[in-house]
Coordinates of C-alpha atoms in Angstrom, one line a residue:
X586 CA -13.7 -29.9 -54.8
X587 CA -13.5 -26.8 -57.0
X588 CA -11.8 -24.7 -54.5
X589 CA -10.8 -27.0 -51.5
X590 CA -7.4 -25.6 -52.1
X591 CA -8.5 -22.2 -50.7
X592 CA -6.3 -22.5 -47.0
X593 CA -7.3 -21.8 -43.7
X594 CA -4.4 -19.7 -42.7
X595 CA -5.4 -16.0 -43.4
X596 CA -3.2 -13.4 -44.6
X597 CA -3.5 -9.8 -45.2
X598 CA -3.6 -9.2 -48.8
X599 CA -2.8 -4.9 -50.0
X600 CA -3.0 -5.5 -54.3
X601 CA -3.9 -8.9 -53.9
X602 CA -7.6 -9.9 -54.8
X603 CA -9.3 -12.9 -55.0
X604 CA -12.5 -14.1 -56.2
X605 CA -13.9 -10.5 -56.0
X606 CA -17.2 -9.7 -54.4
X607 CA -18.7 -7.0 -56.9
X608 CA -18.4 -6.4 -60.4
X609 CA -17.3 -3.1 -62.1
X610 CA -19.3 0.7 -62.8
X611 CA -20.4 0.4 -66.2
X612 CA -22.9 -3.0 -64.8
X613 CA -24.3 -0.8 -62.4
X614 CA -24.9 2.7 -64.8
X615 CA -26.4 0.0 -67.9
X616 CA -28.9 -1.3 -65.4
X617 CA -29.5 2.3 -63.5
X618 CA -30.4 3.8 -67.2
X619 CA -32.8 1.0 -68.5
X620 CA -34.9 2.4 -65.5
X621 CA -35.7 5.2 -68.1
X622 CA -38.3 5.5 -70.4
X623 CA -37.2 4.3 -74.2
X624 CA -33.6 4.7 -73.0
X625 CA -30.8 2.7 -74.7
X626 CA -27.6 2.9 -72.9
X627 CA -24.4 3.9 -75.0
X628 CA -20.9 2.9 -72.9
X629 CA -18.0 5.1 -74.3
X630 CA -15.4 2.5 -74.4
X631 CA -14.0 -0.6 -76.1
X632 CA -16.5 -3.6 -77.8
X633 CA -16.0 -6.1 -75.3
X634 CA -16.7 -4.0 -71.5
X635 CA -20.2 -3.2 -73.4
X636 CA -20.5 -7.1 -74.4
X637 CA -19.4 -8.1 -70.6
X638 CA -22.5 -5.6 -69.3
X639 CA -25.1 -6.8 -71.6
X640 CA -24.5 -10.6 -71.4
X641 CA -24.3 -10.3 -67.4
X642 CA -27.5 -8.5 -66.7
X643 CA -28.7 -10.2 -70.2
X644 CA -28.5 -13.9 -67.3
X645 CA -29.8 -12.4 -64.7
X646 CA -32.8 -11.3 -66.1
X647 CA -33.3 -13.8 -68.5
X648 CA -34.7 -10.9 -71.3
X649 CA -32.5 -9.3 -74.2
X650 CA -30.2 -5.8 -73.3
X651 CA -30.3 -3.4 -75.5
X652 CA -27.1 -0.6 -75.7
X653 CA -25.0 0.6 -77.4
X654 CA -20.9 1.4 -77.7
X655 CA -18.4 4.2 -79.2
X656 CA -16.2 0.8 -80.0
X657 CA -13.1 2.3 -79.5
X658 CA -10.0 0.3 -81.6
X659 CA -6.3 1.4 -80.6
X660 CA -6.4 5.4 -82.0
X661 CA -8.6 6.1 -80.0
X662 CA -7.1 4.4 -77.2
X663 CA -4.4 6.5 -77.9
X664 CA -6.1 10.1 -79.2
X665 CA -9.3 9.8 -77.6
X666 CA -13.1 8.7 -77.8
X667 CA -14.6 12.0 -78.7
X668 CA -15.2 11.2 -83.0
X669 CA -16.2 7.7 -81.9
X670 CA -19.3 9.3 -79.3
X671 CA -20.5 11.7 -81.6
X672 CA -20.4 9.8 -84.4
X673 CA -22.3 7.1 -82.3
X674 CA -25.2 9.7 -81.1
X675 CA -25.7 10.7 -84.7
X676 CA -26.0 7.0 -86.0
X677 CA -28.2 5.7 -82.7
X678 CA -30.8 8.6 -83.3
X679 CA -31.2 7.6 -87.0
X680 CA -31.2 3.8 -86.8
X681 CA -32.5 3.1 -82.9
X682 CA -34.5 6.2 -82.7
X683 CA -34.2 6.2 -78.5
X684 CA -35.6 9.2 -76.4
X685 CA -32.4 9.8 -74.5
X686 CA -29.2 7.9 -74.8
X687 CA -27.5 7.5 -71.5
X688 CA -23.7 7.7 -72.0
X689 CA -21.8 5.8 -69.0
X690 CA -17.7 5.7 -69.6
X691 CA -15.5 3.0 -69.2
X692 CA -11.8 2.6 -67.7
X693 CA -10.4 3.4 -71.2
X694 CA -12.1 6.2 -71.9
X695 CA -11.8 7.4 -68.4
X696 CA -7.6 6.4 -68.6
X697 CA -7.6 8.8 -71.6
X698 CA -9.3 11.4 -70.1
X699 CA -12.2 11.6 -72.4
X700 CA -14.2 14.3 -70.8
X701 CA -18.6 13.3 -71.1
X702 CA -19.7 16.3 -70.0
X703 CA -17.5 18.7 -73.3
X704 CA -18.2 15.9 -76.0
X705 CA -22.0 16.2 -76.0
X706 CA -22.3 19.3 -75.7
X707 CA -20.4 19.4 -78.9
X708 CA -23.2 17.0 -80.1
X709 CA -25.9 19.2 -79.2
X710 CA -23.9 22.7 -81.0
X711 CA -23.0 20.5 -84.2
X712 CA -26.9 19.6 -84.5
X713 CA -26.5 15.3 -84.1
X714 CA -29.6 15.5 -81.3
X715 CA -32.9 16.2 -82.3
X716 CA -35.0 18.1 -80.9
X717 CA -36.9 16.9 -78.2
X718 CA -34.3 14.5 -77.5
X719 CA -31.3 13.9 -74.9
X720 CA -27.9 12.9 -74.3
X721 CA -27.2 12.5 -70.4
X722 CA -23.7 11.0 -68.7
X723 CA -22.5 9.5 -66.0
X724 CA -18.9 8.7 -65.4
X725 CA -18.2 5.4 -63.9
X726 CA -14.1 4.4 -63.8
X727 CA -14.2 0.5 -63.5
X728 CA -11.0 1.1 -61.1
X729 CA -12.8 2.4 -58.2
X730 CA -16.1 1.6 -56.5
X731 CA -18.4 -1.3 -57.6
X732 CA -21.8 -1.9 -59.9
X733 CA -23.4 0.2 -56.9
X734 CA -21.2 2.5 -57.6
X735 CA -22.0 2.8 -61.0
X736 CA -25.8 2.6 -60.4
X737 CA -25.3 5.4 -58.2
X738 CA -23.2 7.6 -59.9
X739 CA -25.7 7.2 -63.4
X740 CA -29.1 7.8 -60.9
X741 CA -27.2 11.5 -60.5
X742 CA -26.5 11.4 -63.3
X743 CA -30.1 12.0 -64.4
X744 CA -31.4 13.9 -61.8
X745 CA -29.0 16.6 -62.1
X746 CA -29.4 16.6 -66.3
X747 CA -33.7 16.4 -66.2
X748 CA -34.7 17.4 -63.0
X749 CA -36.2 21.5 -62.8
X750 CA -37.9 23.2 -60.7
X751 CA -40.7 25.6 -61.3
X752 CA -41.2 27.0 -58.0
X753 CA -44.3 25.0 -57.7
X754 CA -44.4 22.2 -55.1
X755 CA -47.0 19.4 -56.1
X756 CA -48.0 16.6 -53.4
X757 CA -46.3 14.0 -54.7
X758 CA -43.2 12.2 -52.9
X759 CA -39.9 11.1 -55.0
X760 CA -39.0 7.2 -54.2
X761 CA -35.0 7.1 -55.7
X762 CA -34.8 3.7 -56.0
X763 CA -31.9 2.2 -55.2
X764 CA -30.5 -1.7 -57.0
X765 CA -33.0 -3.8 -56.7
X766 CA -35.3 -5.9 -59.3
X767 CA -37.3 -4.8 -61.1
X768 CA -40.3 -6.9 -59.0
X769 CA -39.0 -5.2 -56.1
X770 CA -39.7 -1.4 -57.6
X771 CA -43.2 -2.8 -58.7
X772 CA -43.6 -3.6 -55.0
X773 CA -42.6 -0.3 -53.9
X774 CA -45.3 1.2 -56.2
X775 CA -47.7 -1.3 -54.8
X776 CA -47.1 -0.2 -51.4
X777 CA -47.3 3.5 -52.0
X778 CA -51.2 2.5 -54.4
X779 CA -52.2 0.7 -50.9
X780 CA -50.6 4.0 -48.5
X781 CA -52.2 6.3 -50.9
X782 CA -49.2 8.2 -52.0
X783 CA -48.7 9.6 -54.9
X784 CA -45.1 9.1 -56.0
X785 CA -42.4 9.4 -58.5
X786 CA -40.2 6.0 -58.7
X787 CA -36.9 6.5 -60.5
X788 CA -34.9 4.9 -61.7
X789 CA -38.2 1.7 -62.6
X790 CA -36.8 -1.2 -64.4
X791 CA -39.8 -2.3 -63.9
X792 CA -42.2 -3.7 -67.3
X793 CA -38.7 -3.1 -68.3
X794 CA -36.4 -5.9 -67.5
X795 CA -39.7 -7.8 -67.4
X796 CA -41.5 -7.6 -69.3
X797 CA -44.4 -9.4 -70.7
X798 CA -43.9 -12.3 -73.8
X799 CA -46.5 -10.3 -76.0
X800 CA -45.3 -12.1 -79.3
X801 CA -44.0 -9.0 -80.3
X802 CA -40.7 -7.5 -79.9
X803 CA -40.1 -4.1 -78.9
X804 CA -37.0 -2.9 -78.9
X805 CA -38.4 -0.3 -75.7
X806 CA -40.9 -1.5 -73.0
X807 CA -43.6 0.1 -72.0
X808 CA -41.8 -0.1 -68.6
X809 CA -39.2 3.0 -67.2
X810 CA -40.0 6.6 -65.5
X811 CA -40.5 8.7 -69.0
X812 CA -38.6 12.2 -69.3
X813 CA -41.6 14.0 -68.1
X814 CA -42.1 12.6 -65.0
X815 CA -38.0 12.8 -64.4
X816 CA -38.1 16.8 -64.9
X817 CA -41.1 16.5 -62.5
X818 CA -38.3 15.3 -59.5
X819 CA -37.7 19.5 -58.8
X820 CA -41.4 20.2 -58.1
X821 CA -42.1 17.1 -55.6
X822 CA -42.7 17.8 -52.0
X823 CA -39.9 15.2 -50.3
X824 CA -37.8 12.4 -51.2
X825 CA -37.4 9.5 -49.8
X826 CA -33.5 7.6 -51.0
X827 CA -34.2 3.6 -50.6
X828 CA -30.2 3.1 -50.0
X829 CA -27.8 5.4 -48.7
X830 CA -25.5 4.3 -51.1
X831 CA -27.0 3.7 -54.5
X832 CA -30.0 6.1 -53.6
X833 CA -29.1 8.8 -51.3
X834 CA -26.3 10.4 -53.6
X835 CA -29.1 11.6 -55.9
X836 CA -31.2 12.9 -53.0
X837 CA -28.4 14.9 -51.9
X838 CA -27.8 16.2 -55.7
X839 CA -31.8 17.3 -56.3
X840 CA -32.1 18.9 -52.9
X841 CA -29.4 21.3 -53.2
X842 CA -30.2 21.6 -56.6
X843 CA -34.0 21.3 -56.6
X844 CA -34.8 22.4 -53.1
X845 CA -36.2 19.3 -51.9
X846 CA -35.6 17.7 -48.6
X847 CA -35.2 14.2 -47.9
X848 CA -34.8 11.4 -45.8
X849 CA -32.8 8.4 -46.0
X850 CA -33.7 5.0 -45.0
X851 CA -32.6 1.3 -45.7
X852 CA -34.0 -0.8 -48.5
X853 CA -36.9 -2.2 -46.9
X854 CA -35.6 -5.8 -46.4
X855 CA -37.0 -7.8 -43.2
X856 CA -39.3 -6.5 -40.9
X857 CA -37.7 -3.8 -39.0
X858 CA -36.4 -2.7 -42.5
X859 CA -39.9 -2.6 -44.0
X860 CA -42.0 -1.1 -40.8
X861 CA -39.5 2.3 -40.8
X862 CA -40.1 2.6 -44.6
X863 CA -44.0 2.5 -44.8
X864 CA -43.8 4.5 -41.8
X865 CA -41.8 6.8 -44.1
X866 CA -43.4 6.8 -46.3
X867 CA -46.8 7.4 -44.2
X868 CA -45.0 10.5 -42.8
X869 CA -44.5 12.1 -46.0
X870 CA -47.7 11.0 -47.4
X871 CA -49.4 12.2 -44.6
X872 CA -51.5 9.8 -44.7
X873 CA -52.4 7.1 -42.0
X874 CA -50.9 3.1 -42.2
X875 CA -53.8 1.1 -44.0
X876 CA -55.8 -1.9 -41.7
X877 CA -54.5 -4.3 -45.0
X878 CA -51.0 -3.9 -44.9
X879 CA -51.1 -4.2 -41.2
X880 CA -52.3 -7.8 -41.2
X881 CA -49.7 -8.1 -43.8
X882 CA -47.3 -7.7 -41.5
X883 CA -48.9 -9.6 -39.3
X884 CA -48.5 -12.6 -41.7
X885 CA -45.1 -12.2 -41.7
X886 CA -44.9 -11.6 -37.7
X887 CA -46.7 -14.9 -37.2
X888 CA -44.3 -17.5 -39.7
X889 CA -41.1 -15.9 -37.9
X890 CA -42.3 -17.2 -34.8
X891 CA -44.0 -20.5 -35.9
X892 CA -40.6 -21.7 -37.7
X893 CA -38.7 -19.8 -34.9
X894 CA -37.2 -22.9 -34.0
X895 CA -35.6 -23.4 -37.2
X896 CA -34.2 -20.1 -37.3
X897 CA -32.3 -19.6 -33.6
X898 CA -29.0 -20.2 -33.5
X899 CA -28.0 -20.8 -37.0
X900 CA -25.2 -19.5 -38.2
X901 CA -24.9 -17.5 -41.3
X902 CA -22.7 -16.3 -43.8
X903 CA -23.9 -13.4 -46.6
X904 CA -22.1 -11.6 -49.2
X905 CA -23.3 -9.0 -51.3
X906 CA -24.1 -5.1 -52.0
X907 CA -24.0 -3.3 -49.0
X908 CA -27.5 -2.2 -49.4
X909 CA -29.2 -5.0 -48.8
X910 CA -26.4 -6.5 -47.3
X911 CA -27.5 -4.3 -44.2
X912 CA -31.2 -4.4 -44.0
X913 CA -30.3 -8.6 -45.0
X914 CA -28.3 -8.7 -41.7
X915 CA -30.3 -6.9 -39.2
X916 CA -33.5 -9.4 -40.1
X917 CA -31.3 -12.4 -39.4
X918 CA -31.0 -11.0 -36.0
X919 CA -34.5 -10.6 -36.0
X920 CA -34.9 -14.1 -36.6
X921 CA -32.8 -15.6 -33.9
X922 CA -29.9 -16.2 -36.6
X923 CA -26.2 -15.5 -35.9
X924 CA -24.7 -13.4 -39.4
X925 CA -20.9 -14.6 -38.8
X926 CA -19.3 -13.7 -41.8
X927 CA -20.4 -10.7 -43.7
X928 CA -18.8 -9.7 -46.9
X929 CA -18.9 -7.1 -49.6
X930 CA -16.5 -6.0 -52.5
X931 CA -17.8 -2.3 -52.5
X932 CA -15.6 0.0 -50.6
X933 CA -17.5 3.0 -47.7
X934 CA -17.1 4.3 -44.3
X935 CA -20.6 4.5 -44.5
X936 CA -21.1 0.7 -44.8
X937 CA -19.0 0.2 -42.0
X938 CA -19.9 2.4 -39.2
X939 CA -23.6 1.5 -40.3
X940 CA -22.4 -2.2 -40.4
X941 CA -20.7 -2.0 -36.9
X942 CA -23.7 -0.6 -35.2
X943 CA -25.9 -3.5 -36.5
X944 CA -23.6 -6.2 -35.7
X945 CA -23.4 -4.6 -31.7
X946 CA -26.3 -7.7 -31.6
X947 CA -23.8 -10.5 -32.8
X948 CA -20.4 -10.5 -31.6
X949 CA -17.3 -12.1 -33.2
X950 CA -18.5 -11.7 -36.7
X951 CA -16.7 -11.6 -38.9
X952 CA -16.9 -8.4 -41.5
X953 CA -14.9 -6.9 -44.0
X954 CA -15.7 -5.0 -47.0
X955 CA -13.5 -3.2 -50.1
X956 CA -11.0 -4.6 -52.5
X957 CA -9.3 -7.7 -50.0
X958 CA -12.9 -8.8 -49.1
X959 CA -13.8 -11.1 -51.8
X960 CA -15.1 -14.6 -51.9
X961 CA -11.8 -16.0 -51.1
X962 CA -11.8 -14.6 -47.7
X963 CA -15.2 -16.2 -48.0
X964 CA -13.9 -19.1 -47.9
X965 CA -11.4 -18.9 -44.8
X966 CA -13.5 -17.9 -42.5
X967 CA -16.2 -20.6 -43.2
X968 CA -12.9 -23.0 -43.2
X969 CA -12.3 -21.4 -40.1
X970 CA -15.5 -21.6 -38.6
X971 CA -18.2 -23.3 -40.7
X972 CA -22.3 -22.0 -40.5
X973 CA -25.6 -23.2 -41.2
X974 CA -26.2 -21.3 -44.4
X975 CA -24.7 -19.0 -47.0
X976 CA -26.0 -15.8 -48.5
X977 CA -25.2 -14.4 -51.6
X978 CA -25.1 -14.7 -55.6
X979 CA -24.8 -17.6 -57.5
X980 CA -20.7 -16.7 -57.6
X981 CA -21.5 -18.4 -54.0
X982 CA -22.4 -22.1 -55.4
X983 CA -19.0 -23.4 -55.0
X984 CA -18.1 -22.8 -51.6
X985 CA -21.6 -24.5 -51.2
X986 CA -20.8 -27.1 -53.1
X987 CA -17.2 -28.1 -51.1
X988 CA -18.2 -26.9 -47.6
X989 CA -22.1 -28.3 -48.1
X990 CA -23.8 -25.8 -46.8
X991 CA -27.4 -24.8 -47.6
X992 CA -27.2 -21.8 -50.0
X993 CA -29.9 -19.3 -50.4
X994 CA -29.3 -17.0 -53.5
X995 CA -29.9 -13.6 -53.2
X996 CA -28.4 -10.8 -54.8
X997 CA -26.8 -9.5 -58.2
X998 CA -25.6 -11.9 -59.9
X999 CA -28.3 -14.6 -60.5
X1000 CA -27.2 -16.5 -63.3
X1001 CA -28.6 -19.9 -62.5
X1002 CA -32.0 -19.9 -61.2
X1003 CA -35.4 -17.1 -62.0
X1004 CA -37.9 -15.9 -59.8
X1005 CA -35.6 -12.8 -58.7
X1006 CA -36.8 -10.3 -61.3
X1007 CA -40.5 -11.4 -60.5
X1008 CA -40.5 -12.6 -57.6
X1009 CA -39.9 -9.5 -54.7
X1010 CA -37.5 -9.5 -51.9
X1011 CA -39.0 -6.6 -50.0
X1012 CA -41.8 -5.5 -48.2
X1013 CA -43.9 -7.7 -45.7
X1014 CA -44.5 -10.1 -49.2
X1015 CA -40.6 -10.2 -50.3
X1016 CA -39.6 -10.4 -47.0
X1017 CA -42.1 -13.9 -46.1
X1018 CA -40.9 -15.1 -49.2
X1019 CA -37.6 -14.8 -48.5
X1020 CA -38.0 -16.4 -45.3
X1021 CA -40.0 -19.0 -47.0
X1022 CA -36.5 -19.8 -48.9
X1023 CA -34.3 -20.1 -45.7
X1024 CA -36.6 -22.2 -44.3
X1025 CA -36.8 -24.4 -47.4
X1026 CA -33.1 -25.1 -47.7
X1027 CA -32.7 -25.6 -44.2
X1028 CA -35.2 -28.3 -44.2
X1029 CA -33.9 -29.2 -47.1
X1030 CA -30.6 -30.8 -45.2
X1031 CA -32.2 -31.5 -42.7
X1032 CA -34.0 -33.8 -43.8
X1033 CA -31.2 -35.0 -46.8
X1034 CA -28.7 -35.5 -43.1
X1035 CA -30.9 -37.1 -41.1
X1036 CA -30.7 -41.0 -39.5
X1037 CA -33.3 -43.4 -40.1
X1038 CA -35.3 -43.1 -36.9
X1039 CA -35.1 -39.4 -36.8
X1040 CA -36.5 -38.9 -40.5
X1041 CA -39.9 -36.9 -39.6
X1042 CA -42.9 -36.5 -42.1
X1043 CA -44.6 -33.7 -40.1
X1044 CA -41.8 -30.8 -39.1

């Protein structure tokens, strides 16, 4: 009913995006900044921008997201927002007392040409930044890239502005987290602990956006990487960037500044990607993989083999963020499923190249990324070639409803369900949960549509 006006005929579009499969850079920068302990993100632009970003993150995580804004008015929109930001920095430190303010730009401030580096330096020179406090910044114009671009830019900003090298290497391994859930970051720390590898994970939103209810409000929850920890990443013996789009740019910046070698791996979603992550971490830490992780892997393989008849040959449409779509597509192929339509609103040649390699196992698949890779195109593709399963964020529910397709919510944002910030999607345990979710919706569809004589108790 909602989208049945979508036409089946696909036409090339150059200047029109319909129902984007992405959102804007500042929301990613805000999320990354929340991964620093005691950090207050600051949106250098209008109040409306900040309100949208806060509300979307709040709806996704079901947690109050705090952030400040430069509150541009007509004057700042014409003459620049330096005075607004200088005043904001002074007020924030005096009223909210964060350890660090993480400033990100917006369309408005970028169009005017505000120089965040110059304004931050002036704030320091004018004594508006108290001793022991910090202001970092990242350029995040909404008119290019997507939310994952903004996330990557802020992680680069925290790396360049905090990391130092003392010349003495320690025995730790940096893990630079791509855009993932707090539950996924907690799972990475758990995997490293079970491997016996000392790590520094950044950013780290666990215990920030999934903090427990204690009956007492904490403006700055206990989670997040501390500034002191961030400063040490320049002395780590190596880095692992978890995601070539959202994490690798920071690894490159750290290697350039502090000579910390790095390896880039896919986000550990699914069997193959998790294998590569575990082996990379094992190699970096110089340790053997313990039996308990091998057993955890075996349980995932066991379920994949037991349920193969429900997966095999099922056509799947999926949309979302590059660093998640690459290993997810690979995992679907490992399950015997057929990725048929894939859309990402985030542009990038790196993503295109990697997806083409993965999709060699799925000839005939439709794939597109960039501005015109939107939900309208996804719906058109599905109308022309129906699928058995749709995977993506909450915005896919309209297509799933209109086309009666089983739907697994995955990615950002998820606005109508809970669990994504509490249960991991990565590692062997997270992959097993993803298998269970896929099986659940497929079996529910089978039960719902089965003829009376085909309705089975045991499946």
